[in-house]
Short mmCIF file of C-alpha atoms and ligand atoms in Angstrom, two decimals:
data_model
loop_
_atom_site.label_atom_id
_atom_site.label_comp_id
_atom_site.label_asym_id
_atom_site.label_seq_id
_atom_site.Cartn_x
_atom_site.Cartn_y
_atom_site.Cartn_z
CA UNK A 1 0.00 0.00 0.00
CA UNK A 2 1.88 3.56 -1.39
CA UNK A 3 0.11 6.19 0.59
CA UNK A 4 0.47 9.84 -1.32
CA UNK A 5 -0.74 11.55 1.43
CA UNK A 6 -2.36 11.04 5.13
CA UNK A 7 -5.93 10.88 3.37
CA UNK A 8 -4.89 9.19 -0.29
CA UNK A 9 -3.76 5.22 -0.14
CA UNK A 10 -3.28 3.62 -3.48
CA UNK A 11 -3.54 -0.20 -2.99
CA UNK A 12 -1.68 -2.14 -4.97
CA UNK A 13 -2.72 -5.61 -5.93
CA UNK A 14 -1.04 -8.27 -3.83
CA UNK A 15 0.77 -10.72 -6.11
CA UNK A 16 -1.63 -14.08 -6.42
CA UNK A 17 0.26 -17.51 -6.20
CA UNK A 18 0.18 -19.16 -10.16
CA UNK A 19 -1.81 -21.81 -10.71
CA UNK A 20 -1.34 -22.50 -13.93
CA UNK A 21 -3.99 -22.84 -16.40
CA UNK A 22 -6.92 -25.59 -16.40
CA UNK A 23 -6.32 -28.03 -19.92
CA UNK A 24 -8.87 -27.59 -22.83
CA UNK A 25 -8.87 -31.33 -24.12
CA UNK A 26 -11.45 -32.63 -27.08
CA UNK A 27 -14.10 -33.87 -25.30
CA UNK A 28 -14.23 -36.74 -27.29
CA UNK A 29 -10.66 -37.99 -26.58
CA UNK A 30 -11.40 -38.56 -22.49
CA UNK A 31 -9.50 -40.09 -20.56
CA UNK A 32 -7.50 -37.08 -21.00
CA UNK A 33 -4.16 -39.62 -19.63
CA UNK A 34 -4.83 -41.92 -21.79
CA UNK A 35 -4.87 -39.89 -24.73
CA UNK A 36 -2.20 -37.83 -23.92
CA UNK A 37 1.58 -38.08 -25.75
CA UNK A 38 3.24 -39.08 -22.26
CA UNK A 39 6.45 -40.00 -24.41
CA UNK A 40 7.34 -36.28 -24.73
CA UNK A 41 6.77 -35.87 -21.38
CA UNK A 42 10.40 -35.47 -20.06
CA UNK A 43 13.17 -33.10 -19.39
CA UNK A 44 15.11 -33.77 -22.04
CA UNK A 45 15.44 -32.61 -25.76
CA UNK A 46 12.21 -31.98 -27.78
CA UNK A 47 10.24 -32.18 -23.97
CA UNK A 48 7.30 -30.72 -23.95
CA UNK A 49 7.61 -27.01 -22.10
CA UNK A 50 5.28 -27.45 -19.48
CA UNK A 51 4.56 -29.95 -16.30
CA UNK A 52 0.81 -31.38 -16.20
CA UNK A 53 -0.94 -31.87 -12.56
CA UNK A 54 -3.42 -34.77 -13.13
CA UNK A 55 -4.37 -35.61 -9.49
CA UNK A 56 -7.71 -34.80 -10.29
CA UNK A 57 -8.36 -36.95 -13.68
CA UNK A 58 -11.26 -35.15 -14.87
CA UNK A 59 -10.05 -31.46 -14.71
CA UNK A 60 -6.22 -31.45 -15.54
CA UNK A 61 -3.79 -28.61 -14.91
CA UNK A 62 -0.51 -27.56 -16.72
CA UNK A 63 1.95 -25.14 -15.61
CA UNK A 64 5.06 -23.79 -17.86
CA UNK A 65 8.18 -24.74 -16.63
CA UNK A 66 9.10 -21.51 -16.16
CA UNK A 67 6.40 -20.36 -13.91
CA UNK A 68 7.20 -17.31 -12.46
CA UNK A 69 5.25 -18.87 -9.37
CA UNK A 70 3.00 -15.43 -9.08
CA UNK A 71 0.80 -13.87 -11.07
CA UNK A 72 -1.13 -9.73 -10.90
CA UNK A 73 -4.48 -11.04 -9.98
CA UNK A 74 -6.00 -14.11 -8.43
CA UNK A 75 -7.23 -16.83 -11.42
CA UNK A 76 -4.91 -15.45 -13.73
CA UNK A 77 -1.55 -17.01 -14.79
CA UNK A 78 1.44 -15.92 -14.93
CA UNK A 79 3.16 -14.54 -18.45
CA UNK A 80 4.52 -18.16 -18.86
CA UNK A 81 1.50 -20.11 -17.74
CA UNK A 82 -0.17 -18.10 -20.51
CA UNK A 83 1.75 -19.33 -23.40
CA UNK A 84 1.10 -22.91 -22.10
CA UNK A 85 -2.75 -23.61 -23.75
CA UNK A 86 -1.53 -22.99 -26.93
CA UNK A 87 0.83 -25.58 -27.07
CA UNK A 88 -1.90 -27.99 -25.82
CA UNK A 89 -4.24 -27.04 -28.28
CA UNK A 90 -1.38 -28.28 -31.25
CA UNK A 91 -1.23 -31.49 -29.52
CA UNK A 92 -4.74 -31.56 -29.09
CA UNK A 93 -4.96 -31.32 -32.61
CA UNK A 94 -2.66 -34.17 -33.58
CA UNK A 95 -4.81 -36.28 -31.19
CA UNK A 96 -8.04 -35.25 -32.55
CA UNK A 97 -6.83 -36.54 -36.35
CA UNK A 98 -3.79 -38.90 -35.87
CA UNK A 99 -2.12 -39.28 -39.67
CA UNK A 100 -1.06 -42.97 -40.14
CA UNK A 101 2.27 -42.02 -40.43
CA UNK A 102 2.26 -39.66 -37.39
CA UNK A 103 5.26 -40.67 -35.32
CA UNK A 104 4.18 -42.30 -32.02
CA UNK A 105 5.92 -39.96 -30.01
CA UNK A 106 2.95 -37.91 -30.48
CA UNK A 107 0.52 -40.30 -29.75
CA UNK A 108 -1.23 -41.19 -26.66
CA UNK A 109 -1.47 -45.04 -24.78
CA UNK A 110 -4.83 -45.39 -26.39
CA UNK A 111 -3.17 -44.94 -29.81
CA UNK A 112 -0.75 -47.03 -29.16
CA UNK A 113 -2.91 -50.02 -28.13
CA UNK A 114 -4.94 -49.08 -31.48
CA UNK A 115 -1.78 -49.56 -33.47
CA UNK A 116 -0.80 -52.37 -31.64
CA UNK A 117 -3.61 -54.15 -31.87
CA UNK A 118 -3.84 -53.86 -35.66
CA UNK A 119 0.08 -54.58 -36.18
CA UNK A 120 -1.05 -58.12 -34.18
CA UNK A 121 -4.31 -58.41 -36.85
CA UNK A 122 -1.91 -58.03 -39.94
CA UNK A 123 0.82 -60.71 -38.40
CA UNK A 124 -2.41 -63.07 -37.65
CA UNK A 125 -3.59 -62.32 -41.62
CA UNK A 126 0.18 -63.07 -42.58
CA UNK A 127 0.82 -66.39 -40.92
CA UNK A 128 -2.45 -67.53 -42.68
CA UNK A 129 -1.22 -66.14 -45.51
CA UNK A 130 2.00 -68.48 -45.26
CA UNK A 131 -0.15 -71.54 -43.96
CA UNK A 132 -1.98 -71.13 -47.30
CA UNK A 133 1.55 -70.78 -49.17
CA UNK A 134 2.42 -73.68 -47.16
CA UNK A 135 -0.26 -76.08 -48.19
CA UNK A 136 0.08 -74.79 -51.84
CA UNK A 137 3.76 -75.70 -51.82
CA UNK A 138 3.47 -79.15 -50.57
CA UNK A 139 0.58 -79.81 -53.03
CA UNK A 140 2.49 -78.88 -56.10
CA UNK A 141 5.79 -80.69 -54.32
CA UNK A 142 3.22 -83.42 -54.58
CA UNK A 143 2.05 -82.95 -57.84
CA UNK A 144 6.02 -82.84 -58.92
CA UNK A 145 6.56 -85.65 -57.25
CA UNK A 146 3.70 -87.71 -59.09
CA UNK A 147 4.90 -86.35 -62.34
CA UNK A 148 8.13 -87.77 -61.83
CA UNK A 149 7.17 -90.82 -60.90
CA UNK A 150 5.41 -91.24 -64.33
CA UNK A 151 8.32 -89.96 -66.14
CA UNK A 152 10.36 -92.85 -64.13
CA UNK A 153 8.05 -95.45 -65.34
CA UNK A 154 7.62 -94.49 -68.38
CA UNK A 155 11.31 -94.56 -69.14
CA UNK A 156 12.54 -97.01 -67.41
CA UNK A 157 9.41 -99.67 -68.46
CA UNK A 158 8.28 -101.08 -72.08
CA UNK A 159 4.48 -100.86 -70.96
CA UNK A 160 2.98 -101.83 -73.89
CA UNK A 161 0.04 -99.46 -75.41
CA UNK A 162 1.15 -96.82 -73.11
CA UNK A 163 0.24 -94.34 -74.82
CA UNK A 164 -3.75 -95.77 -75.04
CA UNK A 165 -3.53 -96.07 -70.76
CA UNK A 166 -2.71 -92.71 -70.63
CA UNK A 167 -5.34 -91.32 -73.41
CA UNK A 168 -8.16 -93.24 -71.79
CA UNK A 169 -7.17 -92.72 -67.95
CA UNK A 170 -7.00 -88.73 -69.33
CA UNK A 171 -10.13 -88.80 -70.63
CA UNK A 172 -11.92 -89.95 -67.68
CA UNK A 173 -10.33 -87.75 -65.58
CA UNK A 174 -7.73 -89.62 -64.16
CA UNK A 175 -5.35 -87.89 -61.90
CA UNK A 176 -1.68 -88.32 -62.68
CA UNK A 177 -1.08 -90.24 -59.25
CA UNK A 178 -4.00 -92.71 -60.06
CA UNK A 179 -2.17 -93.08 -63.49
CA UNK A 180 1.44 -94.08 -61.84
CA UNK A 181 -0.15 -96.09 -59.17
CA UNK A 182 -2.02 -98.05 -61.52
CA UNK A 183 1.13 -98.51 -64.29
CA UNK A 184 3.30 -99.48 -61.06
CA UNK A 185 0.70 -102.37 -59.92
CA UNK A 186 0.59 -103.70 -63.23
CA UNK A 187 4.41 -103.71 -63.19
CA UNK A 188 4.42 -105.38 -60.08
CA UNK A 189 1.82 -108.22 -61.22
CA UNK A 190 -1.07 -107.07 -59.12
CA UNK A 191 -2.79 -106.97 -62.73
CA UNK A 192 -2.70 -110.59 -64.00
CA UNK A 193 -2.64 -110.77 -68.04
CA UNK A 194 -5.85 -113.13 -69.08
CA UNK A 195 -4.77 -115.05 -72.22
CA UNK A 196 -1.32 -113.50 -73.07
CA UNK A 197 2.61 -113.56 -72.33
CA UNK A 198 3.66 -112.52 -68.59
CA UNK A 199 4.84 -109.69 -70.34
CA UNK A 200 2.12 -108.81 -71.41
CA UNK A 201 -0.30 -106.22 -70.19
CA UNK A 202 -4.12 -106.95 -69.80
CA UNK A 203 -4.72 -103.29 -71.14
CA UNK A 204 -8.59 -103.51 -70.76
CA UNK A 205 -8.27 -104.44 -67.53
CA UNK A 206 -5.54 -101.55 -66.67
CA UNK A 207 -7.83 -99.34 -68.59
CA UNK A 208 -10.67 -99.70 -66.84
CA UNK A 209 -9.29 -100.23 -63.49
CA UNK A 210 -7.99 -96.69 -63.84
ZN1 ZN B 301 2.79 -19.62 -14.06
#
């Protein structure tokens, strides 16, 4: 209080403690701590320039770091405080429309589990993916296999008609394993010849066992 005379006091206004200033989140990005980009929330390079007060969840505070601790009048912060909601609003703003490509440093925990959840969907789609391939392979390995087999027989066998098995077996619909199996029985005898040489082949029979 500066008194001019006996009769005139000014009063000056007492200096108020700062408080900071109260947080303007999106309201549709609550919990405000989960949201938040915690990973920028550190002392070192790139921190962010203020210190949050949280211990009441549903109406957070920030201060700047460099509080100047009082402020001219009560409710008001101080010239640092007031620079503070402005650099909440940007990261509101990357919360409110996270890019696919925004770097998670900027992101909040819910974010995070969002991301991580769909990194652990693609991985799922993947290994089906390689089942599939999987199966695929071993069916053509199969299928390589079989053809071999007939190129085997067919080279190192005189089965006679051979080409006429193969034309009629084709035409029904024969699959090349059927074929082989069925050449390799009659190799082996299983196929008795009615009426001809050992040698020989009972091709109707062959024919229509295949
Ligand atoms: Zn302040």
């Amino acid at each position: 209080m500066v008194c001019v005379s006996h009769r005139l006091c000014i009063t000056s206004p007492q200096p108020q403690t700062c408080a900071g200033v109260s947080i303007l989140w999106p309201e549709d990005h609550w919990p405000f701590a989960m949201l938040f980009p915690w990973e920028r929330y550190h002392n070192g390079p790139d921190s962010l320039p203020f210190t949050l007060d949280i211990s009441n969840p549903t109406m957070p505070r920030a201060q700047s770091k460099l509080c100047l601790g009082s402020s001219a009048m009560q409710d008001l912060p101080c010239d640092e405080c007031t620079d503070v909601p402005a650099h909440i609003a940007r990261l509101a703003e990357v919360v409110r429309d996270p890019k696919s490509r925004t770097n998670y440093r900027y992101l909040g925990l819910a974010h995070m589990q969002d991301i991580t959840r769909s990194y652990a969907e693609q991985a799922n789609t993947l290994k089906l993916q390689g089942l599939n391939n999987s199966r695929k392979h071993i069916k053509a390995l199969t299928q390589l296999d079989n053809h071999h087999r007939l190129l085997m027989a067919v080279s190192e066998n005189n089965i006679p008609r051979l080409q006429q098995i193969i034309t009629v077996a084709l035409r029904h619909g024969t699959s090349v394993r059927q074929i082989v199996n069925k050449l390799e029985d009659a190799l082996e005898g299983v196929y008795r010849p009615r009426g001809y040489g050992a040698d020989d082949l009972d091709i109707a029979t062959l024919v229509y066992m295949l």
